[in-house]
Coordinates of C-alpha atoms in Angstrom, one line a residue:
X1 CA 61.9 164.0 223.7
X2 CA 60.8 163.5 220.1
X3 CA 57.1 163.4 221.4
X4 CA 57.4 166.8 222.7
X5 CA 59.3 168.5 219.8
X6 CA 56.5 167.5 217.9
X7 CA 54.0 168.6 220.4
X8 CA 55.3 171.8 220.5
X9 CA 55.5 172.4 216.4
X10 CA 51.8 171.4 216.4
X11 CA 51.1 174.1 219.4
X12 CA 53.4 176.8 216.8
X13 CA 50.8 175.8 214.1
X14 CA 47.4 175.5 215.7
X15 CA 48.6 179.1 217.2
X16 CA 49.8 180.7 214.3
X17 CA 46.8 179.2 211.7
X18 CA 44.6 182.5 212.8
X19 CA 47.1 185.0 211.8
X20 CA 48.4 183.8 209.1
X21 CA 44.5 183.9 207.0
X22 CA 43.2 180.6 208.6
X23 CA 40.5 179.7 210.6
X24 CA 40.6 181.1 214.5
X25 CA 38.6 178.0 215.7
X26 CA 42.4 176.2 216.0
X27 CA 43.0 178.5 219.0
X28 CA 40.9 176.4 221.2
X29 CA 43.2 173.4 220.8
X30 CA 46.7 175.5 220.0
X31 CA 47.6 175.2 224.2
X32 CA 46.9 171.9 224.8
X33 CA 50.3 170.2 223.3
X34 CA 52.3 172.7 224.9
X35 CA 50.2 171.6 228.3
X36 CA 50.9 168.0 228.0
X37 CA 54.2 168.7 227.4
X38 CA 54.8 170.6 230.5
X39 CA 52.5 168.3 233.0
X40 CA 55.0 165.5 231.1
X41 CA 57.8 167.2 232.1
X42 CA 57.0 168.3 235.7
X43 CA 56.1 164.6 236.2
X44 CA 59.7 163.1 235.0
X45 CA 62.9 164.1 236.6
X46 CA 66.4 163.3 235.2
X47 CA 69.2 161.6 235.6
X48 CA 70.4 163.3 239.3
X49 CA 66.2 163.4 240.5
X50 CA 66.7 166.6 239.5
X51 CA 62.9 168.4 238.0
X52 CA 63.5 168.6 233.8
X53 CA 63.6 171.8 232.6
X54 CA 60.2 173.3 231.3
X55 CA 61.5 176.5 230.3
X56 CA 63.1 175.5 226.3
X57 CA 59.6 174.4 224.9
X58 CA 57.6 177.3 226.6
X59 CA 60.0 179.8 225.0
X60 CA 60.6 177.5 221.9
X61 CA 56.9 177.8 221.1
X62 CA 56.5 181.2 221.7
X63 CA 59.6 182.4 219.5
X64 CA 58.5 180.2 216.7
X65 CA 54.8 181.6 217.1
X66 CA 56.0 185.7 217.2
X67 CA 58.1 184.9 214.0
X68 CA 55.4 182.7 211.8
X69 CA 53.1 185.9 212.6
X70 CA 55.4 189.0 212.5
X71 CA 57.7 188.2 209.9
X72 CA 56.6 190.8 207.2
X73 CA 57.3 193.6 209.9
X74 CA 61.4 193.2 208.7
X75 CA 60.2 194.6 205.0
X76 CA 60.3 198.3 207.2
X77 CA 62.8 197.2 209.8
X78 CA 64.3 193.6 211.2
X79 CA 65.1 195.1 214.2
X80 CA 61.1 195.5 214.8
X81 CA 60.9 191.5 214.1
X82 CA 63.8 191.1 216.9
X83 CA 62.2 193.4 219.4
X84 CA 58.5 192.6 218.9
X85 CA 59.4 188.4 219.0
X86 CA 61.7 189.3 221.9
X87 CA 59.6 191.4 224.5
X88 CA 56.5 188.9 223.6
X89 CA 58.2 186.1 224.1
X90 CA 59.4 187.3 227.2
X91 CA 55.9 187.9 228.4
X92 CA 54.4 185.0 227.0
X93 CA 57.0 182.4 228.8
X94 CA 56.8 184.4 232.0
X95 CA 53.0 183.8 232.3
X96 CA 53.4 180.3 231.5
X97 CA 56.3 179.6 233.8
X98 CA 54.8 181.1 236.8
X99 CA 51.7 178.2 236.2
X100 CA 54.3 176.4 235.6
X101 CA 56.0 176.8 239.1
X102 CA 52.6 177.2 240.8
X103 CA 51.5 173.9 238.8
X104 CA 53.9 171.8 240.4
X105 CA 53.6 173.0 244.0
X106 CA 49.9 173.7 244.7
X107 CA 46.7 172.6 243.5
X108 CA 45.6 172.5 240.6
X109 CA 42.3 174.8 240.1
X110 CA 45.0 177.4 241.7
X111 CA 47.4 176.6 239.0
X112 CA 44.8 177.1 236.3
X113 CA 43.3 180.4 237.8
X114 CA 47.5 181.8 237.7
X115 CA 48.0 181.0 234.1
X116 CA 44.5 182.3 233.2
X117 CA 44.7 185.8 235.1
X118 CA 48.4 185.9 234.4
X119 CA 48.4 185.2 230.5
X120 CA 45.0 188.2 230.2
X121 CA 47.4 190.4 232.5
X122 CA 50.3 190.0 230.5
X123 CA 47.5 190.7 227.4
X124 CA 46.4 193.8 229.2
X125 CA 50.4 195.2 229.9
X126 CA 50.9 194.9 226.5
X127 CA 48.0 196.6 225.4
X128 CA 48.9 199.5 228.1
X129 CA 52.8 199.6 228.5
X130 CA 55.3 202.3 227.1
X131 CA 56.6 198.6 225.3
X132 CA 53.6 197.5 223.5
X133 CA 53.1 195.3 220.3
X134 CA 49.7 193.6 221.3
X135 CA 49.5 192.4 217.6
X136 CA 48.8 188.6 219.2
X137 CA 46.2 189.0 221.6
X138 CA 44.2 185.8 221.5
X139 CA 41.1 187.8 221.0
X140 CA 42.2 189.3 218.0
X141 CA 42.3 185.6 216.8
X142 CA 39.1 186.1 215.5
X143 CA 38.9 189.1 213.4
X144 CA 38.3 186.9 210.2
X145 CA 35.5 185.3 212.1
X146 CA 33.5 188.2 213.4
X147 CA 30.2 186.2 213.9
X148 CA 31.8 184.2 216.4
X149 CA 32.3 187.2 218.9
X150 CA 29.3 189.4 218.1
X151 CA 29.2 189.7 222.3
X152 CA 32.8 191.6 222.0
X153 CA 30.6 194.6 222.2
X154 CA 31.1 193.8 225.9
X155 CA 33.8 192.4 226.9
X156 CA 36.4 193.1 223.9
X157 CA 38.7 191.5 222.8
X158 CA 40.1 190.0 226.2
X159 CA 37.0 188.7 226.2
X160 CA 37.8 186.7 223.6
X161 CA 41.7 185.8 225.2
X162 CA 39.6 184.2 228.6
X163 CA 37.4 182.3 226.1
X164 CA 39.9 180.5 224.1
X165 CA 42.4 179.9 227.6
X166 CA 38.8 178.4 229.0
X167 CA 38.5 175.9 226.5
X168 CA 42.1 175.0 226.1
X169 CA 42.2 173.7 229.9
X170 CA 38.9 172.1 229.6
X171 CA 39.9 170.1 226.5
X172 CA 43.2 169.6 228.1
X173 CA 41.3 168.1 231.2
X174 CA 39.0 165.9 228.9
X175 CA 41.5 164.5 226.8
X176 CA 43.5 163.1 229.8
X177 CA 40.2 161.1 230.9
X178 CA 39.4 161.1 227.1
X179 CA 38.0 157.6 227.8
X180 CA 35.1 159.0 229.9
X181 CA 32.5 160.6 227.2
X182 CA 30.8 162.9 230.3
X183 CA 34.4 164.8 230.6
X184 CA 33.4 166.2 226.8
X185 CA 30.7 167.4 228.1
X186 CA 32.4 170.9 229.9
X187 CA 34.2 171.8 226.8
X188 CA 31.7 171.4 224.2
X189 CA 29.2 173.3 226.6
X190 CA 31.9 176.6 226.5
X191 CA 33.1 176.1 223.3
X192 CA 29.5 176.4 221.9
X193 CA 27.6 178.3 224.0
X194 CA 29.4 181.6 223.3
X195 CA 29.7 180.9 219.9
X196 CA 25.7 180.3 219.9
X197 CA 25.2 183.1 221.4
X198 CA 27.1 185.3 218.9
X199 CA 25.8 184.1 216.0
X200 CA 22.3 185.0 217.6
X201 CA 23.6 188.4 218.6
X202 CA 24.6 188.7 214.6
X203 CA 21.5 187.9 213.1
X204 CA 18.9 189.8 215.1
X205 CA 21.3 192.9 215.1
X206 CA 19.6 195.9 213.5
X207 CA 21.7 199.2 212.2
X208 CA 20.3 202.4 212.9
X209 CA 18.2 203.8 210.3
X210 CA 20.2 207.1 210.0
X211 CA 22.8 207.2 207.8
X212 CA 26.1 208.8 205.7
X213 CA 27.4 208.9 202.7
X214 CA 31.1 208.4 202.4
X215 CA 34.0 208.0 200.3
X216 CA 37.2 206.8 200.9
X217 CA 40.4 206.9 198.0
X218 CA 43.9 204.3 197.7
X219 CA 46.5 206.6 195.9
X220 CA 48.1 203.4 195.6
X221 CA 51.7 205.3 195.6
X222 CA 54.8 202.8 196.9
X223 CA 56.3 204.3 200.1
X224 CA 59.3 202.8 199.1
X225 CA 60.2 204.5 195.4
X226 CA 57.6 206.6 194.8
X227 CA 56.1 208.3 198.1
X228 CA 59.2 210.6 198.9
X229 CA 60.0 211.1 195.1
X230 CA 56.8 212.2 193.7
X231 CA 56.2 215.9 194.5
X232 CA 54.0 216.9 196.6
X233 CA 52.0 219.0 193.9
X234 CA 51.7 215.6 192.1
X235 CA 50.1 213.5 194.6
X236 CA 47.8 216.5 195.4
X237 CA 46.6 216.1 191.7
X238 CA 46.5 212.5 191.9
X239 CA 44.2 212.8 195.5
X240 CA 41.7 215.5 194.4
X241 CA 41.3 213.1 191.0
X242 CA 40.5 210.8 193.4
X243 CA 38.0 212.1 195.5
X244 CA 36.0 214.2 192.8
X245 CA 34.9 210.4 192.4
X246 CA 32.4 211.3 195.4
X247 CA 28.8 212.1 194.9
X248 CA 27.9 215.9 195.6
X249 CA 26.0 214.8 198.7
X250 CA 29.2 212.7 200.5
X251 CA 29.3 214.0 204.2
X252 CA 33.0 212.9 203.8
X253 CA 36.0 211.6 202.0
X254 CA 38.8 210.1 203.5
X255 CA 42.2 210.0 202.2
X256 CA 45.3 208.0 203.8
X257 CA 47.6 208.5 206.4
X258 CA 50.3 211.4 205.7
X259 CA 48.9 212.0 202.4
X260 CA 50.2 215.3 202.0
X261 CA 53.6 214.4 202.7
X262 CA 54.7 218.3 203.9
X263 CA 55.3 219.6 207.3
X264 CA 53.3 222.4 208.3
X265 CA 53.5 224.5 211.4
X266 CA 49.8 224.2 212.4
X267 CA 49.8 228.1 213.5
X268 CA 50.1 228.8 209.4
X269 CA 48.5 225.8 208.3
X270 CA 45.4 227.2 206.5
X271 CA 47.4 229.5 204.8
X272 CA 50.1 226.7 202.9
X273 CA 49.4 226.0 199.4
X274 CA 48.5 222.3 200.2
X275 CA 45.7 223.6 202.4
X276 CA 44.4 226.8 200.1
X277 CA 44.5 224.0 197.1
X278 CA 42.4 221.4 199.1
X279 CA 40.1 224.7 200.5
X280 CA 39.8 225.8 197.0
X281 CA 38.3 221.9 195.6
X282 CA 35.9 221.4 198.4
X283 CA 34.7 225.5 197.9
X284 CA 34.1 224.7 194.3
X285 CA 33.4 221.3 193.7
X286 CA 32.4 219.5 197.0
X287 CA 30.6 222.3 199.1
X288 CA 29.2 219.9 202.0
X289 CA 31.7 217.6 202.6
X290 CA 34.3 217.4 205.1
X291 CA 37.8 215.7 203.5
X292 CA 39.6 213.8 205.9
X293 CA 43.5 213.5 205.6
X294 CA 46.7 212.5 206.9
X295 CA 49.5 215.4 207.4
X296 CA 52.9 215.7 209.0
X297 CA 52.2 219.1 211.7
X298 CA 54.5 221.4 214.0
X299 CA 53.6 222.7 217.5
X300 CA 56.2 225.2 218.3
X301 CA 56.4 225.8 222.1
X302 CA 57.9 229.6 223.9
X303 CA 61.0 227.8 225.9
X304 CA 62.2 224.8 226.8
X305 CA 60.7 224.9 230.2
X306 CA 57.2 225.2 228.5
X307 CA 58.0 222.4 225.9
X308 CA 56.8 218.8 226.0
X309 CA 59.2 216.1 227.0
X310 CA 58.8 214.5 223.8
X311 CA 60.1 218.2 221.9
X312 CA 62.8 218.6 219.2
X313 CA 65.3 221.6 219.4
X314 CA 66.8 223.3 216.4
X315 CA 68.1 226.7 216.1
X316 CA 66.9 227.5 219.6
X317 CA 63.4 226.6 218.7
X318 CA 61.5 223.9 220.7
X319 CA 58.7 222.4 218.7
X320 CA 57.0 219.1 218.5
X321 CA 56.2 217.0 215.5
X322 CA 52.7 215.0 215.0
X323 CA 51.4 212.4 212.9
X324 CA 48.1 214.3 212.4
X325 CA 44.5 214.0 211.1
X326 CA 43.1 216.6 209.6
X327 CA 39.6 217.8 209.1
X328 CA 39.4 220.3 206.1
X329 CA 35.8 221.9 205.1
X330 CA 34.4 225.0 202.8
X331 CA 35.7 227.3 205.5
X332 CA 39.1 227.9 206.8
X333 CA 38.8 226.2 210.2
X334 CA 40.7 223.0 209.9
X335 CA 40.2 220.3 212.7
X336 CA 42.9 218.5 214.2
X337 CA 43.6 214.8 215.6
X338 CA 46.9 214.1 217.1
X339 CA 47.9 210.1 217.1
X340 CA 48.5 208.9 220.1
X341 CA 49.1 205.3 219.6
X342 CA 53.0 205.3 217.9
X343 CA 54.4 202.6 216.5
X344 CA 57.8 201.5 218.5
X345 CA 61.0 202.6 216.7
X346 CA 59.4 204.4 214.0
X347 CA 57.4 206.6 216.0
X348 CA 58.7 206.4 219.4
X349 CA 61.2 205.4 222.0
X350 CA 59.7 203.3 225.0
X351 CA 60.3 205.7 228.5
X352 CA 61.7 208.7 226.4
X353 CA 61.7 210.9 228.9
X354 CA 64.1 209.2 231.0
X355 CA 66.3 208.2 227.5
X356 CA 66.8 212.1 226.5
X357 CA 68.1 213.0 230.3
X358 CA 71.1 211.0 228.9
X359 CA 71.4 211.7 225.5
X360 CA 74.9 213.2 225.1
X361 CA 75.9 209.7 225.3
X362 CA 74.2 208.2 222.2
X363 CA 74.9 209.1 218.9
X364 CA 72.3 210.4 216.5
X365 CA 71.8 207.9 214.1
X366 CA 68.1 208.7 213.6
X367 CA 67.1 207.1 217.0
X368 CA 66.0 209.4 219.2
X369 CA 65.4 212.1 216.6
X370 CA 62.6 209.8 215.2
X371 CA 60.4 210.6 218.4
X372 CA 57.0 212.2 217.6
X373 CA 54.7 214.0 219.6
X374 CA 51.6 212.1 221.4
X375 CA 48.3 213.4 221.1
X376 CA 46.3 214.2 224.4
X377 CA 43.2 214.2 222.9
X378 CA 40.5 211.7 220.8
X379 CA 39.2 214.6 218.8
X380 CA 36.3 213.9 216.7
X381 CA 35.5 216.0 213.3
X382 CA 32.0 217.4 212.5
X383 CA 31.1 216.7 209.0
X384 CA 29.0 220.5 207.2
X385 CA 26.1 218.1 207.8
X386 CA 26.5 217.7 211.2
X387 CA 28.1 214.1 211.0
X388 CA 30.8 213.3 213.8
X389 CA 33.3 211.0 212.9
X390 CA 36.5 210.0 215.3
X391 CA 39.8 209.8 212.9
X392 CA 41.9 207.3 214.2
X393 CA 45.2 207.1 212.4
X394 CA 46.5 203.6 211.6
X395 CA 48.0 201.8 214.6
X396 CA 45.2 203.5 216.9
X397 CA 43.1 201.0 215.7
X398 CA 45.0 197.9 217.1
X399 CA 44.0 199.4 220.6
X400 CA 40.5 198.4 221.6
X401 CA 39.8 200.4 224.9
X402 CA 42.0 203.6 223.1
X403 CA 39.7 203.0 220.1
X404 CA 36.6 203.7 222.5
X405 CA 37.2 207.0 223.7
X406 CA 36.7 208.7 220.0
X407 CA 33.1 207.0 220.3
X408 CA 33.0 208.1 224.1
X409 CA 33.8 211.8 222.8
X410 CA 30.7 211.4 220.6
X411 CA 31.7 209.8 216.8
X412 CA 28.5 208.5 215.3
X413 CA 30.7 206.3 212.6
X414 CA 34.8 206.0 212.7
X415 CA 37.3 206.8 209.9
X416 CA 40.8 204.5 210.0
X417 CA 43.3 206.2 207.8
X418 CA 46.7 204.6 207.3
X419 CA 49.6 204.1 205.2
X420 CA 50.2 199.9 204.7
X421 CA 52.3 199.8 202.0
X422 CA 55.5 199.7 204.3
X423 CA 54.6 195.9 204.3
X424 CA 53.9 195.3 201.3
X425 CA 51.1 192.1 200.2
X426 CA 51.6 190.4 203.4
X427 CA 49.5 189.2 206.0
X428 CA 50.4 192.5 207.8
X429 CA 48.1 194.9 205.8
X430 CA 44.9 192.4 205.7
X431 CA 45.3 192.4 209.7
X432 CA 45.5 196.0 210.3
X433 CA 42.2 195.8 208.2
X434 CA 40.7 193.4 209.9
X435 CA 41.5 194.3 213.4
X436 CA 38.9 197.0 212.6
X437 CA 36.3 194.8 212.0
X438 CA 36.8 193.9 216.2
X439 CA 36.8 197.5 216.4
X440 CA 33.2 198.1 214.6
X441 CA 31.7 195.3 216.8
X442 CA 33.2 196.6 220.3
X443 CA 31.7 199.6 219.6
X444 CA 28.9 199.0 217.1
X445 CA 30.0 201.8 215.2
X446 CA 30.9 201.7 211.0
X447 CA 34.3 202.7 209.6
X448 CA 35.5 203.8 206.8
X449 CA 39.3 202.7 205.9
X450 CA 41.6 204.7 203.6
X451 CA 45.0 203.0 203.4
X452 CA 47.6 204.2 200.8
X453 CA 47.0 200.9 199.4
X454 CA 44.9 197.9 200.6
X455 CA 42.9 197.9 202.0
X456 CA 40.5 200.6 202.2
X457 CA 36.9 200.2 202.2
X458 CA 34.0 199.7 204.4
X459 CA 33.2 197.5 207.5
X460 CA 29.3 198.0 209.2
X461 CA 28.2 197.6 212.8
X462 CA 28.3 193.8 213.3
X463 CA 31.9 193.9 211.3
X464 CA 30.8 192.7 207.9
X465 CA 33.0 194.1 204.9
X466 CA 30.7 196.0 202.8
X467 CA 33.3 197.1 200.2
X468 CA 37.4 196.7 199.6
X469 CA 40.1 197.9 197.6
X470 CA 42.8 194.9 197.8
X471 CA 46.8 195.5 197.5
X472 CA 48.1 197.4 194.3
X473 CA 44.9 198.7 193.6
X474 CA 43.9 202.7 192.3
X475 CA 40.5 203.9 193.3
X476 CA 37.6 205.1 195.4
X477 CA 35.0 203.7 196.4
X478 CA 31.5 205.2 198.4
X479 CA 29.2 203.8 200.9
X480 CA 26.1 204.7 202.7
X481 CA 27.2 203.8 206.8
X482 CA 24.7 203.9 209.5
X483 CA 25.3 206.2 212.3
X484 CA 24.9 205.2 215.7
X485 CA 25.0 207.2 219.1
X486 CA 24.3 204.2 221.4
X487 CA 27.6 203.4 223.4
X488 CA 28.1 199.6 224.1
X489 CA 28.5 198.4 227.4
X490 CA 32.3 197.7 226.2
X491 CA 32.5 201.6 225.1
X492 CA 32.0 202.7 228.3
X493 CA 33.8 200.2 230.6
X494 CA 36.8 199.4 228.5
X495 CA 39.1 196.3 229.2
X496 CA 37.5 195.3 232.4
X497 CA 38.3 191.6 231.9
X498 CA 41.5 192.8 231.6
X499 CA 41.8 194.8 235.1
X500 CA 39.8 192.2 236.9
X501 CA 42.1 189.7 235.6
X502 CA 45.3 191.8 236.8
X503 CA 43.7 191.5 240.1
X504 CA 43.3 187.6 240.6
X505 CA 46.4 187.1 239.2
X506 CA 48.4 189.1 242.5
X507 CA 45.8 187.6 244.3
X508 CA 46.2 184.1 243.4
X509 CA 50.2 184.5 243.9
X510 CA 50.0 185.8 247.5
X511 CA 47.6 183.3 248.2
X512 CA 50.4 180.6 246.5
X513 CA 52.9 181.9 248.7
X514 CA 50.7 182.1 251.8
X515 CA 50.0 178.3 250.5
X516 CA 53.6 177.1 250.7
X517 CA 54.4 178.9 253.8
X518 CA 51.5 176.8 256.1
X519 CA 52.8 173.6 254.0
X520 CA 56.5 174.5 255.0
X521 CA 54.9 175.1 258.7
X522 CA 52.9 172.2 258.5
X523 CA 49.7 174.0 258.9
X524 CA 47.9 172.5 256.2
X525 CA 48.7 168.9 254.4

């Protein structure tokens, strides 16, 4: 018993190390404790010859793991810590008990290919559910170690989910013949090759020659004391300070998330101060460029019939409100990106259109009012000089295959803006940055981050960090980005590891119960 409580702390650990600013290479080891201790405990039964129960340790782990890594989510809500540990630990153990049950009763490459399929499946629902918090994808183990998965430009991050799961089962495998030097043979081979690979991939890859110049500003203003409180017409001052920082030749400056904190019905929307003040800069001072920005924007709608099921009703008036990028030049068009990816609770309800059938039971308490519109569309903006760049707005960049379909609609570079400061200096914000450095390499595409504060800055095509304002930090900073119009193999295809895998996964369970059936019938030994 004491062997495998401390088995199963070391599994917490070696899993957690990667998110929590260590190195990713722990991954490759963080399953096997938690596999010895469940072929320990299939092997052993208790007092009454009765199996021992697996189940404790598998959700144990998994618990302890979702809270080391997710902790600093409870500075903008606990509940998000609750749900978030809850729903992925539910997830995780389910994958891991099904191998556990198929381990037990079938053979054992068949128990292997379960918890394989079934662990990238349950990566792939979270990345594509109504419920989804995919913040601990194995793949996205290696953001801080980009040269290691250079070939992510094909296979994303799941790619990176079968790697690690590989090598786990065939250290796991060595290490019970760990006497025999050939059974090191296998793992070192896939541990290495890949990462060989890579690092080959990374030094021979060459940047387009074409390229922008861009700026990107931190307001630096607290979200928590400072953000609602300031006026408006202050932080306006404080953002155009900012970004007459850029050179006269910028293609474009990029401001944060909801940095104009107003709400503006987008039928009227060049014609609000904010916007005739911004207009009125760029006319005067920055002719060419294109300022990118985050707003709060209305969509009314006729009727209810004709309204969106995620719509808001007030006064007899059905409108819809969007987290919204917007794309402001010399002239009066303004271009607009709806997010689409919300964040859980702040953002949106999981299945809201069944909720709000049956919402004269709840009471508002800020619930179901907090839902937001979803936008359709990955719009991309076209910069006075003919640059298009995709504006993804904060969480959009967690999602890799959503990512792609800005640079499938035609951005040449990608602009992340986002608002961090909700978590303050915690691992949270250096993740969300770093996540798009995954991003830049699935798609070979630059970015240019402006967070209200840290980290903005710049990441390139192979997903180095060309430049960085950290936490608490005031400033702008400017880059020259390479475009790109090539579209990696990953950019077109998306997450196929990740449908393939859904796949084996039903397959290999019919054929596990297809497998116990001629054992029951005696058809096979």
């Amino acid at each position: 018993m004491g062997k495998r409580i401390l088995c199963l702390l070391l599994s917490v650990a070696l899993f957690s190390i990667p998110w929590l600013g260590g190195t990713s290479l722990t991954l490759f080891v963080a399953f096997v404790p938690l596999l010895w201790i469940q072929s320990d405990v299939a092997a052993k039964t208790g007092r009454k010859g009765k199996p021992l129960r697996f189940w404790p340790y598998a959700v144990a782990t998994f618990t302890l793991w979702w809270l080391a890594t997710v902790w600093w989510v409870g500075f903008a809500a606990v509940i998000g810590v609750v749900a978030a540990t809850v729903t992925g630990t539910v997830l995780m153990s389910g994958a891991f008990l099904i191998y556990h049950a198929v381990w037990r009763r079938a053979k054992r490459a068949l128990a292997y290919t379960v918890l394989v399929s079934g662990w990238i499946a349950y990566e792939y629902l979270f990345l594509n559910g109504e419920i989804s918090f995919p913040w601990l994808v194995l793949g996205n183990g290696f953001s801080m170690d980009v040269k290691l998965v250079q070939w992510y430009e094909y296979t994303g991050a799941l790619g990176g989910s079968l790697w690690v799961l590989v090598v786990n089962l065939l250290v796991f495998e060595a290490w019970k013949r760990r006497r025999e030097p050939v059974r090191w043979i296998a793992p070192a081979v896939a541990l290495l090759l890949p990462a060989v690979v890579s690092l080959i991939m990374y030094a021979t890859y060459e940047e387009p020659s074409e390229r922008t110049k861009i700026t990107v500003v931190q307001p630096n203003i607290d979200p928590y004391h400072e953000k609602f409180v300031l006026k408006q017409s202050e932080q306006n001052e404080l953002l155009i300070g900012l970004m007459d920082q850029a050179p006269q030749d910028a293609d474009l400056i990029v401001a944060p998330e909801t940095a104009i904190d107003e709400y503006f019905w987008e039928e009227y929307l060049e014609r609000t101060p904010s916007m005739l003040l911004f207009h009125d800069f760029i006319r005067q001072r920055k002719p060419g460029t294109m300022v990118v920005t985050g707003a709060n924007t209305y969509v009314p709608y006729d009727s209810e019939e004709t309204a969106s099921p995620t719509a808001r009703e007030r006064g007899g008036q059905w409108y819809d409100v969007f987290n919204t990028a917007l794309g402001l030049d010399s002239t009066e068009a303004i271009e607009i990106h709806h997010k689409g990816k919300l964040v859980i609770g702040a953002e949106m309800l999981p299945y809201y259109s069944v909720i709000r059938k049956w919402k004269f039971l709840f009471v508002d308490l800020g619930g179901l009012s907090g839902q937001i519109g979803y936008g359709k569309v990955r719009k991309v903006f076209t910069a006075p000089g003919g640059v298009r760049a995709g504006p993804a707005i904060c969480y959009e960049a967690v999602y890799g295959e959503y990512f792609t379909e800005f640079v499938r609609n035609g951005a040449q570079v990608m602009c992340v803006i986002s608002n961090d400061g909700w978590w303050r200096d915690t691992p949270g914000h250096r993740y969300l940055f770093a996540y798009s450095r995954l991003r830049a390499v699935e798609n070979r595409r630059s970015i240019a981050r402006s967070a209200n504060t840290g980290i903005s800055g710049f990441i390139d095509q192979r997903g180095d960090v060309l430049q960085k304002l950290g936490w608490d930090q005031r400033g702008a900073l400017t880059d020259s980005l390479s475009l790109n119009d090539r579209m990696t193999f990953y950019t077109r295809y998306g997450d196929v590891i990740g449908r393939v895998s859904s796949y084996v996964f039903v397959l290999g369970l019919l054929y596990f119960m297809a497998y116990r059936f001629r054992r029951k019938s005696h058809i096979v030994d």
